[in-house]
PDB file of C-alpha atoms in Angstrom:
ATOM      1  CA  MET A 131      -7.533  -9.481 -14.583  1.00 56.00           C
ATOM      2  CA  GLN A 132      -5.951  -6.032 -14.342  1.00 57.00           C
ATOM      3  CA  PHE A 133      -5.111  -6.692 -10.679  1.00 58.00           C
ATOM      4  CA  ILE A 134      -3.313  -9.948 -11.613  1.00 68.00           C
ATOM      5  CA  LEU A 135      -1.336  -8.207 -14.369  1.00 69.00           C
ATOM      6  CA  GLU A 136      -0.313  -5.460 -11.945  1.00 64.00           C
ATOM      7  CA  ILE A 137       0.908  -8.069  -9.440  1.00 67.00           C
ATOM      8  CA  ILE A 138       2.932  -9.835 -12.167  1.00 70.00           C
ATOM      9  CA  ALA A 139       4.417  -6.519 -13.330  1.00 68.00           C
ATOM     10  CA  LEU A 140       5.283  -5.630  -9.734  1.00 66.00           C
ATOM     11  CA  PHE A 141       7.015  -9.001  -9.309  1.00 67.00           C
ATOM     12  CA  PHE A 142       9.201  -8.488 -12.390  1.00 63.00           C
ATOM     13  CA  ILE A 143      10.059  -4.945 -11.275  1.00 70.00           C
ATOM     14  CA  PHE A 144      11.104  -6.431  -7.935  1.00 65.00           C
ATOM     15  CA  LEU A 145      13.386  -8.948  -9.686  1.00 62.00           C
ATOM     16  CA  LEU A 146      15.038  -6.221 -11.756  1.00 63.00           C
ATOM     17  CA  PHE A 147      15.447  -4.028  -8.687  1.00 62.00           C
ATOM     18  CA  ARG A 148      16.974  -6.933  -6.757  1.00 59.00           C
ATOM     19  CA  GLN A 149      19.574  -7.497  -9.463  1.00 58.00           C
ATOM     20  CA  ALA A 150      20.470  -3.802  -9.371  1.00 60.00           C
ATOM     21  CA  VAL A 151      20.820  -3.978  -5.581  1.00 55.00           C
ATOM     22  CA  ILE A 152      23.099  -7.035  -5.804  1.00 52.00           C
ATOM     23  CA  ARG A 153      25.389  -5.144  -8.172  1.00 56.00           C
ATOM     24  CA  ALA A 154      25.340  -1.921  -6.143  1.00 54.00           C
ATOM     25  CA  PHE A 155      25.807  -3.496  -2.691  1.00 53.00           C
ATOM     26  CA  PRO A 156      27.928  -6.628  -3.190  1.00 54.00           C
ATOM     27  CA  VAL A 157      28.549  -8.743  -0.122  1.00 56.00           C
ATOM     28  CA  LYS A 158      31.927 -10.138   0.862  1.00 59.00           C
ATOM     29  CA  ALA A 159      32.172 -13.908   0.945  1.00 57.00           C
ATOM     30  CA  VAL A 160      32.487 -15.263   4.474  1.00 54.00           C
ATOM     31  CA  GLY A 161      35.012 -17.829   3.338  1.00 54.00           C
ATOM     32  CA  LEU A 162      34.698 -20.121   6.368  1.00 61.00           C
ATOM     33  CA  PRO A 163      33.628 -23.704   5.639  1.00 65.00           C
ATOM     34  CA  LEU A 164      30.738 -25.067   7.687  1.00 62.00           C
ATOM     35  CA  SER A 165      30.352 -28.503   9.156  1.00 69.00           C
ATOM     36  CA  ASP A 166      27.461 -30.682   8.029  1.00 70.00           C
ATOM     37  CA  ASP A 167      25.503 -29.899  11.193  1.00 73.00           C
ATOM     38  CA  SER A 168      26.120 -26.160  10.819  1.00 68.00           C
ATOM     39  CA  THR A 169      25.077 -26.303   7.152  1.00 71.00           C
ATOM     40  CA  LEU A 170      21.786 -27.971   8.118  1.00 79.00           C
ATOM     41  CA  ALA A 171      21.248 -25.376  10.858  1.00 74.00           C
ATOM     42  CA  LEU A 172      21.935 -22.556   8.382  1.00 74.00           C
ATOM     43  CA  LYS A 173      19.427 -23.991   5.896  1.00 79.00           C
ATOM     44  CA  LYS A 174      16.855 -24.173   8.674  1.00 83.00           C
ATOM     45  CA  TYR A 175      17.668 -20.549   9.581  1.00 80.00           C
ATOM     46  CA  ARG A 176      17.147 -19.414   5.983  1.00 81.00           C
ATOM     47  CA  ARG A 177      13.967 -21.438   5.569  1.00 85.00           C
ATOM     48  CA  ARG A 178      12.506 -20.015   8.768  1.00 87.00           C
ATOM     49  CA  TYR A 179      13.439 -16.490   7.672  1.00 86.00           C
ATOM     50  CA  LEU A 180      11.613 -16.899   4.356  1.00 86.00           C
ATOM     51  CA  ILE A 181       8.489 -18.218   6.084  1.00 93.00           C
ATOM     52  CA  LEU A 182       8.548 -15.352   8.581  1.00 92.00           C
ATOM     53  CA  PHE A 183       9.282 -12.773   5.875  1.00 90.00           C
ATOM     54  CA  TRP A 184       6.432 -13.762   3.565  1.00 92.00           C
ATOM     55  CA  THR A 185       3.944 -14.407   6.358  1.00 96.00           C
ATOM     56  CA  SER A 186       4.624 -11.154   8.193  1.00 95.00           C
ATOM     57  CA  GLY A 187       4.790  -9.165   4.943  1.00 94.00           C
ATOM     58  CA  ILE A 188       1.428 -10.428   3.685  1.00 95.00           C
ATOM     59  CA  VAL A 189      -0.342 -10.075   7.039  1.00 97.00           C
ATOM     60  CA  LEU A 190       1.065  -6.602   7.700  1.00 96.00           C
ATOM     61  CA  SER A 191       0.229  -5.449   4.155  1.00 95.00           C
ATOM     62  CA  PHE A 192      -3.388  -6.563   4.570  1.00 96.00           C
ATOM     63  CA  PHE A 193      -3.881  -4.764   7.875  1.00 97.00           C
ATOM     64  CA  ILE A 194      -2.043  -1.658   6.668  1.00 96.00           C
ATOM     65  CA  MET A 195      -4.375  -1.501   3.654  1.00 95.00           C
ATOM     66  CA  LEU A 196      -7.434  -1.740   5.931  1.00 95.00           C
ATOM     67  CA  GLY A 197      -5.967   0.815   8.336  1.00 96.00           C
ATOM     68  CA  LEU A 198      -5.125   3.328   5.609  1.00 95.00           C
ATOM     69  CA  HIS A 199      -8.601   3.004   4.105  1.00 94.00           C
ATOM     70  CA  GLU A 200     -10.247   3.633   7.479  1.00 94.00           C
ATOM     71  CA  LEU A 201      -7.873   6.550   8.205  1.00 94.00           C
ATOM     72  CA  PHE A 202      -8.693   8.198   4.876  1.00 94.00           C
ATOM     73  CA  TYR A 203     -12.410   7.797   5.558  1.00 92.00           C
ATOM     74  CA  GLN A 204     -12.214   9.301   9.051  1.00 91.00           C
ATOM     75  CA  LEU A 205     -10.131  12.262   7.867  1.00 90.00           C
ATOM     76  CA  HIS A 206     -12.533  13.114   5.048  1.00 90.00           C
ATOM     77  CA  ALA A 207     -15.658  12.440   7.146  1.00 87.00           C
ATOM     78  CA  ARG A 208     -14.962  15.276   9.578  1.00 84.00           C
ATOM     79  CA  GLY A 209     -17.604  17.956   9.116  1.00 73.00           C
ATOM     80  CA  SER A 210     -19.314  16.099   6.285  1.00 76.00           C
ATOM     81  CA  GLU A 211     -23.050  15.778   5.765  1.00 69.00           C
ATOM     82  CA  GLY A 212     -23.967  12.166   5.117  1.00 68.00           C
ATOM     83  CA  ASN A 213     -21.800   9.713   3.277  1.00 79.00           C
ATOM     84  CA  VAL A 214     -18.225  10.159   2.157  1.00 90.00           C
ATOM     85  CA  LEU A 215     -16.656   8.558  -0.901  1.00 93.00           C
ATOM     86  CA  ILE A 216     -12.936   7.815  -0.877  1.00 93.00           C
ATOM     87  CA  ILE A 217     -10.551   5.890  -3.105  1.00 92.00           C
ATOM     88  CA  GLU A 218     -11.412   2.196  -3.345  1.00 91.00           C
ATOM     89  CA  ARG A 219      -9.625  -0.085  -0.921  1.00 90.00           C
ATOM     90  CA  THR A 220      -7.893  -2.219  -3.568  1.00 86.00           C
ATOM     91  CA  ALA A 221      -6.143   0.877  -4.958  1.00 88.00           C
ATOM     92  CA  LEU A 222      -4.137   1.033  -1.734  1.00 92.00           C
ATOM     93  CA  TYR A 223      -2.562  -2.395  -2.140  1.00 89.00           C
ATOM     94  CA  ILE A 224       0.738  -1.224  -3.671  1.00 88.00           C
ATOM     95  CA  PRO A 225       1.714   1.275  -0.914  1.00 92.00           C
ATOM     96  CA  ALA A 226       0.378  -1.226   1.641  1.00 94.00           C
ATOM     97  CA  ILE A 227       2.625  -3.948   0.201  1.00 91.00           C
ATOM     98  CA  ILE A 228       5.622  -1.592   0.217  1.00 90.00           C
ATOM     99  CA  LEU A 229       5.083  -0.633   3.862  1.00 93.00           C
ATOM    100  CA  GLY A 230       4.043  -4.140   4.916  1.00 94.00           C
ATOM    101  CA  PHE A 231       7.115  -5.831   3.503  1.00 91.00           C
ATOM    102  CA  LEU A 232       9.365  -3.019   4.743  1.00 89.00           C
ATOM    103  CA  LEU A 233       8.174  -3.728   8.275  1.00 92.00           C
ATOM    104  CA  GLY A 234       8.197  -7.460   7.558  1.00 90.00           C
ATOM    105  CA  THR A 235      11.875  -7.317   6.611  1.00 85.00           C
ATOM    106  CA  PHE A 236      12.884  -6.100  10.055  1.00 86.00           C
ATOM    107  CA  LEU A 237      10.250  -8.046  11.976  1.00 92.00           C
ATOM    108  CA  SER A 238      11.167 -11.362  10.341  1.00 87.00           C
ATOM    109  CA  ARG A 239      14.863 -10.796  11.004  1.00 84.00           C
ATOM    110  CA  TRP A 240      14.178 -10.005  14.666  1.00 86.00           C
ATOM    111  CA  LEU A 241      11.828 -12.970  15.119  1.00 89.00           C
ATOM    112  CA  ASN A 242      14.258 -15.294  13.371  1.00 83.00           C
ATOM    113  CA  SER A 243      17.026 -14.179  15.704  1.00 81.00           C
ATOM    114  CA  ARG A 244      14.815 -14.701  18.758  1.00 82.00           C
ATOM    115  CA  MET A 245      13.886 -18.188  17.576  1.00 81.00           C
ATOM    116  CA  GLN A 246      17.557 -19.171  17.170  1.00 76.00           C
ATOM    117  CA  HIS A 247      17.944 -20.338  20.764  1.00 68.00           C
ATOM    118  CA  ASP A 248      21.624 -21.313  20.487  1.00 68.00           C
ATOM    119  CA  GLY A 249      22.638 -17.664  20.026  1.00 64.00           C
ATOM    120  CA  LEU A 250      24.259 -18.218  16.617  1.00 63.00           C
ATOM    121  CA  SER A 251      21.966 -15.839  14.727  1.00 63.00           C
ATOM    122  CA  PHE A 252      24.730 -13.194  14.457  1.00 56.00           C
ATOM    123  CA  PHE A 253      26.974 -15.836  12.875  1.00 60.00           C
ATOM    124  CA  PHE A 254      24.325 -17.148  10.487  1.00 63.00           C
ATOM    125  CA  GLU A 255      23.400 -13.609   9.444  1.00 67.00           C
ATOM    126  CA  GLU A 256      26.749 -13.236   7.662  1.00 63.00           C
ATOM    127  CA  TYR A 257      26.061 -16.361   5.628  1.00 63.00           C
ATOM    128  CA  HIS A 258      22.482 -15.226   5.139  1.00 61.00           C
ATOM    129  CA  ASP A 259      23.664 -11.989   3.490  1.00 63.00           C
ATOM    130  CA  GLU A 260      26.030 -13.994   1.295  1.00 59.00           C
ATOM    131  CA  TRP A 261      23.084 -16.190   0.258  1.00 58.00           C
ATOM    132  CA  LYS A 262      20.908 -13.140  -0.545  1.00 61.00           C
ATOM    133  CA  GLY A 263      23.740 -11.638  -2.595  1.00 55.00           C
ATOM    134  CA  PHE A 264      23.880  -8.137  -1.087  1.00 55.00           C
ATOM    135  CA  ASP A 265      25.011  -6.430   2.104  1.00 58.00           C
ATOM    136  CA  THR A 266      21.909  -5.781   4.209  1.00 64.00           C
ATOM    137  CA  ASN A 267      23.636  -3.340   6.557  1.00 63.00           C
ATOM    138  CA  LYS A 268      24.854  -1.083   3.721  1.00 62.00           C
ATOM    139  CA  LEU A 269      21.448  -1.154   2.058  1.00 63.00           C
ATOM    140  CA  ARG A 270      19.275  -0.560   5.129  1.00 69.00           C
ATOM    141  CA  GLY A 271      19.230   3.245   5.027  1.00 72.00           C
ATOM    142  CA  TRP A 272      18.519   3.370   1.286  1.00 74.00           C
ATOM    143  CA  HIS A 273      15.919   0.646   1.705  1.00 74.00           C
ATOM    144  CA  ILE A 274      13.968   2.544   4.345  1.00 81.00           C
ATOM    145  CA  ALA A 275      14.229   5.944   2.620  1.00 83.00           C
ATOM    146  CA  GLY A 276      13.278   4.625  -0.820  1.00 82.00           C
ATOM    147  CA  ALA A 277      10.317   2.602   0.443  1.00 85.00           C
ATOM    148  CA  LEU A 278       8.941   5.438   2.573  1.00 89.00           C
ATOM    149  CA  ILE A 279       9.307   8.086  -0.147  1.00 90.00           C
ATOM    150  CA  LEU A 280       7.607   5.896  -2.753  1.00 88.00           C
ATOM    151  CA  ALA A 281       4.780   4.828  -0.428  1.00 91.00           C
ATOM    152  CA  MET A 282       4.154   8.370   0.867  1.00 93.00           C
ATOM    153  CA  ALA A 283       4.089   9.807  -2.661  1.00 92.00           C
ATOM    154  CA  MET A 284       1.478   7.248  -3.707  1.00 91.00           C
ATOM    155  CA  LEU A 285      -0.595   7.722  -0.559  1.00 94.00           C
ATOM    156  CA  TYR A 286      -0.570  11.508  -0.974  1.00 93.00           C
ATOM    157  CA  THR A 287      -2.136  11.129  -4.418  1.00 91.00           C
ATOM    158  CA  GLN A 288      -4.605   8.490  -3.248  1.00 93.00           C
ATOM    159  CA  TYR A 289      -5.685  10.537  -0.239  1.00 93.00           C
ATOM    160  CA  HIS A 290      -6.758  13.304  -2.606  1.00 92.00           C
ATOM    161  CA  VAL A 291      -9.355  11.103  -4.311  1.00 92.00           C
ATOM    162  CA  PHE A 292     -12.636  11.766  -2.532  1.00 93.00           C
ATOM    163  CA  ALA A 293     -16.138  13.199  -2.723  1.00 92.00           C
ATOM    164  CA  VAL A 294     -17.955  14.721   0.239  1.00 92.00           C
ATOM    165  CA  LEU A 295     -21.038  16.812   1.037  1.00 89.00           C
ATOM    166  CA  ARG A 296     -20.221  19.732   3.299  1.00 86.00           C
ATOM    167  CA  ASP A 297     -22.213  22.922   4.046  1.00 83.00           C
ATOM    168  CA  GLY A 298     -24.583  22.280   1.149  1.00 84.00           C
ATOM    169  CA  LYS A 299     -21.725  21.836  -1.296  1.00 89.00           C
ATOM    170  CA  VAL A 300     -20.406  18.886  -3.260  1.00 90.00           C
ATOM    171  CA  ILE A 301     -16.626  18.797  -2.886  1.00 90.00           C
ATOM    172  CA  TRP A 302     -14.520  16.302  -4.773  1.00 91.00           C
ATOM    173  CA  GLN A 303     -11.050  15.762  -6.118  1.00 92.00           C
ATOM    174  CA  SER A 304      -9.270  13.283  -8.368  1.00 86.00           C
ATOM    175  CA  PRO A 305      -5.940  13.268 -10.245  1.00 81.00           C
ATOM    176  CA  GLN A 306      -7.777  13.452 -13.570  1.00 78.00           C
ATOM    177  CA  SER A 307     -10.239  16.273 -12.894  1.00 78.00           C
ATOM    178  CA  GLY A 308      -8.563  18.200 -10.081  1.00 86.00           C
ATOM    179  CA  PHE A 309     -10.326  19.906  -7.165  1.00 91.00           C
ATOM    180  CA  HIS A 310     -13.961  21.035  -7.481  1.00 91.00           C
ATOM    181  CA  VAL A 311     -16.525  22.729  -5.253  1.00 91.00           C
ATOM    182  CA  HIS A 312     -20.146  23.143  -6.359  1.00 90.00           C
ATOM    183  CA  THR A 313     -23.389  23.837  -4.566  1.00 89.00           C
ATOM    184  CA  ILE A 314     -26.105  21.205  -4.664  1.00 88.00           C
ATOM    185  CA  ASN A 315     -28.258  23.649  -6.648  1.00 88.00           C
ATOM    186  CA  GLU A 316     -25.725  23.434  -9.491  1.00 89.00           C
ATOM    187  CA  VAL A 317     -26.443  19.726 -10.008  1.00 89.00           C
ATOM    188  CA  GLU A 318     -27.974  19.384 -13.453  1.00 89.00           C
ATOM    189  CA  SER A 319     -28.425  15.625 -13.822  1.00 89.00           C
ATOM    190  CA  ILE A 320     -27.471  12.318 -12.248  1.00 89.00           C
ATOM    191  CA  PHE A 321     -26.901   9.214 -14.363  1.00 88.00           C
ATOM    192  CA  LEU A 322     -26.631   5.596 -13.291  1.00 86.00           C
ATOM    193  CA  HIS A 323     -24.200   4.268 -15.916  1.00 79.00           C
ATOM    194  CA  LYS A 324     -23.134   1.041 -14.154  1.00 76.00           C
ATOM    195  CA  GLN A 325     -24.345  -0.991 -11.225  1.00 79.00           C
ATOM    196  CA  ASN A 326     -24.094   1.416  -8.295  1.00 82.00           C
ATOM    197  CA  GLU A 327     -21.856   3.773 -10.309  1.00 87.00           C
ATOM    198  CA  PHE A 328     -23.036   7.326 -10.911  1.00 90.00           C
ATOM    199  CA  SER A 329     -22.127  10.358 -12.971  1.00 89.00           C
ATOM    200  CA  ILE A 330     -23.219  13.669 -11.454  1.00 90.00           C
ATOM    201  CA  ALA A 331     -23.247  16.503 -13.985  1.00 91.00           C
ATOM    202  CA  PHE A 332     -23.157  20.163 -12.937  1.00 92.00           C
ATOM    203  CA  SER A 333     -24.346  23.233 -14.776  1.00 89.00           C
ATOM    204  CA  THR A 334     -20.732  24.418 -15.078  1.00 87.00           C
ATOM    205  CA  GLY A 335     -19.873  21.422 -17.265  1.00 87.00           C
ATOM    206  CA  ASP A 336     -17.984  19.523 -14.546  1.00 89.00           C
ATOM    207  CA  THR A 337     -18.883  15.888 -13.892  1.00 89.00           C
ATOM    208  CA  LEU A 338     -18.274  13.819 -10.776  1.00 90.00           C
ATOM    209  CA  VAL A 339     -17.819  10.127 -11.617  1.00 88.00           C
ATOM    210  CA  THR A 340     -18.009   7.778  -8.627  1.00 88.00           C
ATOM    211  CA  GLU A 341     -16.203   4.883 -10.334  1.00 88.00           C
ATOM    212  CA  GLY A 342     -13.001   3.992  -8.484  1.00 86.00           C
ATOM    213  CA  MET A 343     -14.391   5.202  -5.148  1.00 90.00           C
ATOM    214  CA  ASP A 344     -15.649   3.314  -2.094  1.00 91.00           C
ATOM    215  CA  GLY A 345     -18.639   4.223   0.016  1.00 89.00           C
ATOM    216  CA  ASP A 346     -22.436   4.135   0.011  1.00 88.00           C
ATOM    217  CA  LYS A 347     -22.840   5.758  -3.392  1.00 88.00           C
ATOM    218  CA  ALA A 348     -26.618   5.362  -3.529  1.00 86.00           C
ATOM    219  CA  SER A 349     -26.982   7.175  -0.210  1.00 87.00           C
ATOM    220  CA  PHE A 350     -24.487   9.838  -1.342  1.00 87.00           C
ATOM    221  CA  VAL A 351     -26.593  10.538  -4.436  1.00 86.00           C
ATOM    222  CA  ASN A 352     -29.809  10.468  -2.398  1.00 87.00           C
ATOM    223  CA  ASN A 353     -28.389  13.119  -0.051  1.00 84.00           C
ATOM    224  CA  ILE A 354     -27.734  15.319  -3.087  1.00 84.00           C
ATOM    225  CA  LYS A 355     -31.280  14.820  -4.364  1.00 81.00           C
ATOM    226  CA  ASN A 356     -32.779  15.346  -0.905  1.00 76.00           C
ATOM    227  CA  PRO A 357     -30.408  17.619   1.039  1.00 71.00           C
ATOM    228  CA  ALA A 358     -30.850  17.979   4.789  1.00 64.00           C
ATOM    229  CA  ARG A 359     -32.773  21.066   5.809  1.00 59.00           C
TER     230      ARG A 359
END
């Protein structure tokens, strides 16, 4: 339910942002009337663009999310002993969507141009901008910079959500609790408080909660209980 609400909220933010973009980067009207055949061809051009945009954006977002999750795992797994816990895959969907649709914007435009075999894509693009309501060329630099900065800021935070066993120590970090390093001997108790969700309490008063992380949590806990000799 929370995921659905986040998607709805993201959609409304997108609509508000789009209105701001239309006001900030107004497009000049082309002003040339089109024949009936050209109007039909332009509608086909727009329709094909939308199909390519949404298809490429969704597909790219999905594979970017999988790729980022695997990259995070491999980076944290270096030098670890046993299993590694990283941020859950679904938490990466927002930066993945940002990057996926950023790439999809340019990919769909390129594919649409290639599929316009009569060579009129440059002509239709002017009408396409008028239909969208903003000047794509003026916005492109801001579009790329804004999307990359936002996605990288989110990914930086999400990368620093992990738990790993290394050199007989439990190392973990999260935005809420910060960075912690404790030896396995400092583990005071381990609680199973949900299905396959654990709380690991240390003698210092710190607690590692595995909720919101992906990985073999049962094996991670077992490696703490029975460390390798």
